[in-house]
Amino acid sequence: MTSAVTTENSARPGYGQLLRTPGALGFVLPGFAARLPFGMLTISILLLVQHTTGSYGSAGVVAAVTGVSMALSAPLMGIFTDRFGQSAVLLPVVLTHAAAVSGLAALALLGAPVWALAIAAVPTGASVPQVGPMVRARWAAKLEGSPLLPTAAAFESVTDEFTFVVGPVLATALCTGVHPAAGLVTEATLTLLGGLLFAARRATQPKPHAPSATGEKRTFALSYPGLRVLIFAFLGIGAVFGGMQVSLAAFSNEIGNPGANGLLYGVFAAGNMIAGIAMGAVAWKIGPRRRLILGYIGLTAAASVLWAAHSMILLGALGLIVGLFIAPALITGYTMVEQLVPAGARTEAFTWLTGSIAFGQAIAVTLAGRLTDAHGSSYGFLVPMAATALALATLLALRGKLAPKAPSRIVNSSGPAAAAAAPAAAPAATAGPNASAPAARNRVNERGMGHRVPVTVD
């Protein structure tokens, strides 16, 4: 319990120590292989459908349906995972996803109408395996109460961002250099193989938390108010991703240099990765709730000036700053799940946050696309500004929901816990006259009644 209390003030362990955690590499490596396709799916659909229909608008519709389907199904997948276990859910899901992606690719190559492709996109998105939340749930179960947990959250953020950088590049190269359907074929193959390997690593899976035979009611993650506040925060982060994708592409076309889009988005993603790496190395002296709010204030401020950038250098610099502030908010939010939601609903909680990002991204792509078509890229950047401002206002208004109640434990004077507590009480007794009252309240009486020791979280 001591390590949980001193997490924020102790030296932060590094990534090397994290990866030396027994059994960690056994789920980290296959988990990465199963997550890489997540960054390939949207761009692969866009390029294939645009190739077969000749319309970016039609391709965008099919991609948006995929994203919304994934956002809506992710929490349900999390509920089933918490109840029945990761392998029990993952095995049928990856098989379904491979079949759904293959069907969508075949329909596109056969020249099916857009409405048929949109229908096929529903199972494609709904069956996206939630490997990222499953990996986070394994870290949370393995490192609960350990100072390594924030480092694990930072590591996962860097892994996610690396996926979003490498995935689209790989998919684009396959679709343009091999075959228009090569991106989707590779995505389905990696999902299937990586998912099966990840599911096979059963030793590190969190135990299922099914309702007991005594009639215990299932607790859903969404019933915890702190998680609902985080969902609003992550909607804003998703809107930043979606708004940046559309507006950076439009800006690059406006300046007559379409190839600049990859460079500008790469700088934005690099800021996120740099901040994520730093977050795992810093020993923070402030609590996670304050870190989340401060990070979100910085993110909102940076996103609020994107619309005013009219040069590639300035926009690249602002994109870098936006990326630097996304990681602190994202990582801290994921870390807080361990404090706000019990283990039995933790995978579901992570999928709510992942789905929230996807839903915010889908909404932002639609709104920014319409604004950009009508008025130019500067108006597209208004979407991240408005979304982050709204999310920040929600965070500030409901910040009290993010402070979990401090648990307490009983220390019995007749057991070893009392012996361990006795030396710790000695310095307090000699600290001065003001220490006498707390010492008297916390003293174990001779009858063995014990005392409560509060455990501070934030």
XYZ file of C-alpha atoms in Angstrom:
458
model
C 0.000 0.000 0.000
C 2.942 2.320 0.716
C 4.004 2.394 -2.919
C 0.531 3.565 -3.955
C 0.711 6.445 -1.483
C 4.150 7.679 -2.538
C 3.800 7.202 -6.281
C 3.725 10.887 -7.151
C 6.722 11.804 -5.001
C 9.027 8.877 -5.685
C 11.499 8.570 -8.518
C 9.744 7.458 -11.666
C 11.022 4.105 -12.953
C 12.079 4.014 -16.580
C 10.861 2.124 -19.621
C 13.630 -0.455 -19.276
C 12.426 -1.454 -15.828
C 8.848 -1.518 -17.113
C 9.660 -3.920 -19.937
C 11.600 -6.142 -17.534
C 8.376 -6.786 -15.642
C 7.898 -10.577 -15.701
C 5.660 -11.580 -18.599
C 5.455 -8.051 -20.056
C 7.106 -8.688 -23.416
C 4.905 -11.732 -23.864
C 1.841 -9.505 -24.320
C 3.457 -6.221 -25.418
C 4.939 -7.578 -28.672
C 1.893 -9.495 -29.980
C -0.255 -6.652 -28.692
C 1.636 -4.211 -30.904
C 1.274 -6.507 -33.919
C -2.487 -6.655 -33.323
C -2.779 -2.862 -32.821
C -0.789 -1.723 -35.863
C -3.707 -2.543 -38.221
C -5.866 -0.037 -36.312
C -3.819 2.772 -37.875
C -4.137 1.164 -41.319
C -7.892 0.607 -41.501
C -9.280 4.075 -42.254
C -6.694 5.089 -44.841
C -6.902 1.672 -46.530
C -10.674 2.044 -46.909
C -10.326 5.596 -48.188
C -7.770 4.669 -50.850
C -9.558 1.526 -52.020
C -13.049 3.047 -52.223
C -11.718 6.189 -53.905
C -9.965 3.995 -56.454
C -13.111 2.006 -57.257
C -15.640 4.873 -57.137
C -13.508 7.848 -58.112
C -14.973 9.882 -55.236
C -13.297 10.998 -52.031
C -16.739 11.879 -50.695
C -17.976 8.314 -51.086
C -14.778 6.990 -49.577
C -15.210 9.333 -46.612
C -18.739 8.088 -45.990
C -17.623 4.455 -45.868
C -14.683 5.318 -43.587
C -16.934 7.351 -41.270
C -19.422 4.479 -40.940
C -16.534 2.221 -39.965
C -15.355 4.664 -37.295
C -18.778 5.221 -35.764
C -19.473 1.473 -35.685
C -16.218 0.887 -33.863
C -16.944 3.661 -31.345
C -20.391 2.248 -30.552
C -19.281 -1.373 -30.253
C -16.084 -0.812 -28.257
C -17.745 -0.412 -24.810
C -19.884 -3.507 -25.370
C -16.742 -5.442 -26.253
C -15.171 -4.146 -23.049
C -18.136 -5.330 -20.963
C -17.904 -8.828 -22.428
C -14.128 -8.856 -21.909
C -14.411 -7.954 -18.222
C -17.050 -10.632 -17.720
C -15.758 -13.537 -19.824
C -12.036 -12.816 -20.253
C -9.881 -11.443 -23.060
C -9.303 -14.683 -24.971
C -12.981 -15.631 -24.965
C -13.853 -12.324 -26.651
C -10.795 -11.804 -28.817
C -10.848 -15.111 -30.675
C -14.284 -14.736 -32.312
C -13.751 -10.992 -32.825
C -10.548 -11.285 -34.873
C -12.074 -14.030 -37.002
C -15.152 -11.893 -37.631
C -13.049 -8.842 -38.436
C -10.897 -10.691 -40.967
C -14.028 -11.964 -42.703
C -15.717 -8.534 -42.643
C -12.684 -6.737 -44.077
C -12.339 -9.358 -46.802
C -16.011 -8.923 -47.695
C -15.701 -5.131 -47.858
C -12.630 -5.346 -50.080
C -14.348 -7.815 -52.407
C -17.451 -5.631 -52.724
C -15.336 -2.588 -53.536
C -13.361 -4.424 -56.218
C -16.596 -5.729 -57.733
C -17.884 -2.173 -58.097
C -20.677 -2.383 -55.515
C -22.665 0.830 -54.865
C -21.745 3.096 -51.972
C -24.769 2.056 -49.901
C -23.649 -1.574 -50.084
C -20.129 -0.603 -49.043
C -21.539 1.416 -46.141
C -23.515 -1.605 -44.962
C -20.398 -3.773 -45.176
C -18.497 -1.136 -43.196
C -20.750 -1.681 -40.150
C -19.420 -5.156 -39.194
C -15.948 -4.081 -40.271
C -15.879 -1.298 -37.684
C -17.895 -3.118 -35.041
C -15.445 -6.037 -35.057
C -12.262 -3.999 -34.615
C -10.563 -5.794 -31.684
C -9.943 -3.563 -28.684
C -6.385 -4.746 -28.134
C -5.145 -1.388 -26.822
C -7.568 -1.353 -23.877
C -6.804 -5.025 -23.262
C -3.073 -4.278 -23.037
C -3.774 -1.389 -20.655
C -5.956 -3.663 -18.540
C -3.090 -6.165 -18.295
C -0.694 -3.445 -17.168
C -3.235 -2.168 -14.619
C -3.783 -5.649 -13.200
C -0.082 -6.457 -13.082
C 1.121 -3.108 -11.702
C -1.743 -2.076 -9.438
C -0.357 0.169 -6.699
C 3.094 0.275 -8.337
C 4.999 3.451 -9.302
C 5.487 1.782 -12.700
C 1.819 2.287 -13.619
C 2.159 5.895 -14.902
C 5.200 4.764 -16.892
C 3.091 2.020 -18.449
C 0.423 4.568 -19.389
C 3.068 6.739 -21.046
C 4.507 3.739 -22.867
C 1.071 2.834 -24.193
C 0.503 6.378 -25.431
C 3.791 6.304 -27.331
C 2.850 2.909 -28.771
C -0.527 4.236 -29.896
C 1.036 7.272 -31.546
C 3.667 5.110 -33.255
C 0.816 2.998 -34.599
C -0.928 6.061 -36.005
C 2.306 7.215 -37.662
C 3.511 3.895 -39.114
C 0.089 2.398 -39.946
C -1.028 5.026 -42.479
C 2.400 5.127 -44.115
C 2.462 1.346 -44.538
C -1.127 1.252 -45.822
C -0.477 4.045 -48.328
C 2.636 2.322 -49.659
C 0.771 -0.960 -50.095
C -2.308 0.595 -51.742
C -0.329 2.757 -54.160
C 2.661 0.512 -54.802
C 1.214 -3.020 -54.732
C -2.565 -3.050 -55.220
C -5.453 -0.817 -54.067
C -6.744 -3.633 -51.843
C -3.315 -4.577 -50.433
C -3.752 -2.281 -47.434
C -6.970 -3.932 -46.311
C -5.620 -7.433 -46.958
C -2.563 -6.702 -44.811
C -4.717 -5.093 -42.130
C -6.915 -8.186 -41.880
C -3.917 -10.541 -41.845
C -2.051 -8.658 -39.103
C -5.209 -8.364 -37.013
C -5.839 -12.093 -37.253
C -2.282 -13.259 -36.549
C -1.482 -10.643 -33.903
C -4.841 -11.128 -32.197
C -4.437 -14.896 -32.008
C -0.915 -14.591 -30.575
C -2.079 -12.017 -28.034
C -5.037 -14.147 -26.977
C -2.714 -17.122 -26.490
C -0.834 -15.277 -23.727
C -3.339 -16.237 -21.051
C -1.021 -16.031 -18.030
C -1.056 -12.226 -17.936
C -4.770 -11.763 -18.626
C -6.843 -10.105 -15.877
C -9.250 -12.528 -14.256
C -12.854 -12.306 -15.502
C -15.267 -10.653 -13.090
C -18.555 -12.437 -13.701
C -21.448 -11.882 -11.254
C -21.317 -14.400 -8.452
C -23.842 -17.121 -7.841
C -25.082 -15.177 -4.804
C -26.793 -12.674 -7.075
C -24.156 -9.915 -7.009
C -25.087 -7.190 -9.475
C -22.735 -6.357 -12.326
C -21.236 -2.878 -12.006
C -20.808 -1.035 -15.293
C -17.930 1.364 -15.798
C -20.243 4.119 -17.030
C -21.916 4.228 -13.611
C -18.808 5.929 -12.183
C -19.084 9.722 -12.629
C -15.336 10.220 -12.932
C -15.239 8.082 -16.065
C -18.075 10.081 -17.608
C -16.030 13.251 -17.149
C -13.015 11.599 -18.792
C -15.202 10.580 -21.746
C -15.962 14.259 -22.426
C -12.269 15.069 -22.204
C -11.382 12.313 -24.665
C -14.075 13.464 -27.099
C -12.165 16.731 -27.328
C -8.895 14.893 -27.939
C -10.522 12.856 -30.704
C -11.800 16.083 -32.259
C -8.238 17.394 -32.351
C -7.088 14.300 -34.261
C -9.977 14.484 -36.731
C -9.841 18.234 -37.237
C -6.085 18.206 -37.764
C -6.262 15.426 -40.362
C -8.791 17.246 -42.547
C -7.514 20.792 -42.066
C -3.828 19.981 -42.587
C -4.676 18.172 -45.840
C -6.776 21.139 -47.010
C -4.059 23.631 -46.045
C -1.450 21.648 -48.001
C -3.654 21.756 -51.102
C -4.254 25.483 -50.656
C -0.535 26.258 -50.685
C -0.049 24.046 -53.764
C 2.033 21.439 -51.939
C -0.127 18.367 -51.194
C 2.920 16.407 -50.080
C 3.316 18.774 -47.120
C 0.360 17.098 -45.445
C 2.423 14.087 -44.394
C 5.195 16.314 -43.054
C 2.838 18.548 -41.065
C 0.921 15.655 -39.568
C 4.199 13.896 -38.814
C 5.387 16.932 -36.828
C 2.096 16.951 -34.915
C 2.452 13.230 -34.152
C 6.104 13.681 -33.203
C 5.099 16.234 -30.561
C 2.731 13.686 -29.087
C 5.404 10.986 -29.053
C 8.044 13.267 -27.506
C 5.692 14.337 -24.736
C 4.630 10.745 -24.170
C 8.228 9.620 -23.719
C 8.873 12.500 -21.324
C 5.755 11.722 -19.315
C 7.137 8.290 -18.538
C 10.435 9.697 -17.268
C 9.250 12.563 -15.037
C 8.487 12.066 -11.344
C 5.502 14.376 -10.914
C 4.934 16.211 -7.636
C 1.335 17.143 -8.452
C -1.652 14.823 -8.512
C -3.180 13.379 -11.682
C -6.348 15.485 -11.556
C -4.345 18.715 -11.571
C -2.053 17.349 -14.286
C -5.051 16.547 -16.470
C -6.543 20.019 -16.076
C -3.242 21.818 -16.652
C -2.504 19.684 -19.704
C -5.965 20.373 -21.103
C -5.597 24.102 -20.555
C -2.402 23.998 -22.618
C -4.075 21.866 -25.303
C -7.038 24.251 -25.562
C -4.793 27.294 -25.759
C -2.640 25.751 -28.505
C -5.641 24.518 -30.515
C -7.272 27.940 -30.291
C -4.657 29.645 -32.489
C -4.330 27.072 -35.271
C -6.846 28.931 -37.433
C -4.581 32.005 -37.528
C -1.567 30.191 -39.038
C -1.029 31.094 -42.689
C 2.447 29.700 -43.275
C 3.739 26.152 -43.292
C 6.455 26.878 -40.732
C 4.061 28.525 -38.272
C 1.449 25.807 -38.668
C 4.095 23.133 -38.171
C 5.278 24.823 -34.972
C 1.741 25.148 -33.636
C 0.985 21.537 -34.567
C 4.058 20.452 -32.613
C 2.832 22.345 -29.539
C -0.650 20.841 -29.840
C 0.928 17.385 -29.968
C 3.048 18.144 -26.916
C -0.075 18.906 -24.877
C -2.145 15.949 -26.089
C 0.082 13.334 -24.453
C -0.165 14.711 -20.864
C -3.968 14.822 -21.072
C -4.245 11.435 -22.769
C -1.795 9.597 -20.517
C -3.113 11.086 -17.293
C -6.683 10.256 -18.259
C -5.831 6.615 -18.875
C -3.868 6.477 -15.614
C -6.815 7.815 -13.622
C -8.997 4.894 -14.689
C -7.193 2.713 -12.145
C -8.284 5.093 -9.373
C -11.812 5.774 -10.581
C -13.025 2.350 -11.756
C -12.672 -1.035 -10.013
C -10.806 -3.875 -11.661
C -14.001 -5.679 -12.635
C -14.987 -2.912 -15.072
C -11.586 -1.598 -16.104
C -11.381 -2.988 -19.641
C -14.844 -1.591 -20.309
C -13.656 1.788 -19.007
C -10.655 1.801 -21.344
C -12.885 0.942 -24.313
C -15.207 3.823 -23.455
C -12.230 6.176 -23.672
C -10.939 4.624 -26.894
C -14.419 4.749 -28.407
C -14.789 8.349 -27.280
C -11.651 9.301 -29.200
C -12.947 7.529 -32.305
C -16.378 9.165 -31.999
C -14.886 12.624 -31.495
C -12.637 12.047 -34.485
C -15.559 10.982 -36.695
C -17.612 14.051 -35.738
C -14.649 16.384 -36.254
C -13.835 14.931 -39.674
C -17.405 15.567 -40.802
C -17.670 19.106 -39.411
C -14.167 20.178 -40.422
C -14.702 18.756 -43.893
C -17.879 20.780 -44.401
C -16.312 23.971 -43.065
C -13.193 23.469 -45.154
C -15.170 22.860 -48.347
C -17.221 25.992 -47.748
C -14.680 28.441 -46.328
C -11.151 26.985 -46.387
C -8.765 25.243 -44.009
C -8.735 28.054 -41.429
C -12.371 27.340 -40.632
C -11.638 23.626 -40.300
C -9.227 24.423 -37.457
C -12.137 25.978 -35.539
C -13.413 22.473 -34.791
C -10.482 21.473 -32.497
C -10.700 24.891 -30.851
C -14.401 24.596 -30.045
C -14.191 20.932 -28.993
C -11.293 21.399 -26.580
C -12.861 24.546 -25.088
C -16.114 22.682 -24.430
C -14.274 19.708 -22.942
C -12.151 21.982 -20.737
C -15.255 23.740 -19.423
C -16.695 20.316 -18.548
C -13.493 19.299 -16.779
C -13.414 22.466 -14.689
C -17.099 22.300 -13.792
C -16.993 18.609 -12.821
C -13.425 18.306 -11.555
C -14.715 17.142 -8.184
C -15.897 13.916 -9.822
C -12.275 13.101 -10.687
C -11.168 12.875 -7.055
C -11.799 9.324 -5.818
C -12.573 8.802 -2.178
C -9.512 7.808 -0.216
C -9.756 4.162 0.854
C -8.906 3.148 4.362
C -7.639 0.027 6.051
C -7.829 -1.367 9.562
C -4.562 -2.017 11.394
C -4.937 -4.556 14.197
C -2.634 -4.055 17.162
C -2.300 -7.771 17.684
C -0.968 -8.517 14.185
C 2.158 -7.712 12.211
C 0.588 -4.572 10.729
C 0.677 -2.907 14.130
C 4.345 -3.705 14.500
C 5.023 -2.154 11.138
C 3.007 0.944 12.041
C 4.751 1.521 15.344
C 8.108 2.763 13.970
C 6.321 5.136 11.623
C 4.481 6.712 14.539
C 7.681 7.481 16.427
C 8.829 10.491 14.379
C 5.361 12.023 14.610
C 5.503 11.833 18.370
C 8.727 13.858 18.468
C 7.785 16.363 15.807
C 6.548 18.942 18.296
C 3.503 19.816 20.360
C 1.173 19.807 17.365
C 1.964 16.157 16.674
C 0.579 14.917 20.006
C -3.102 15.026 19.032
C -2.737 13.034 15.784
C -0.456 10.605 17.546
C -3.025 10.071 20.267
C -5.784 9.523 17.708
C -3.698 6.997 15.772
C -2.258 5.141 18.771
C -3.196 1.488 18.918
C -4.934 0.841 22.220
C -4.167 -2.036 24.467
C -7.461 -3.754 23.717
C -6.465 -4.351 20.057
C -9.278 -2.267 18.530
C -6.982 -0.947 15.744
C -7.094 2.360 13.882
C -7.814 3.630 10.380
C -4.980 4.807 8.179
C -6.163 6.991 5.299
C -4.499 6.428 1.952
C -4.142 9.611 -0.076
C -4.552 9.226 -3.825
C -4.464 12.747 -5.200
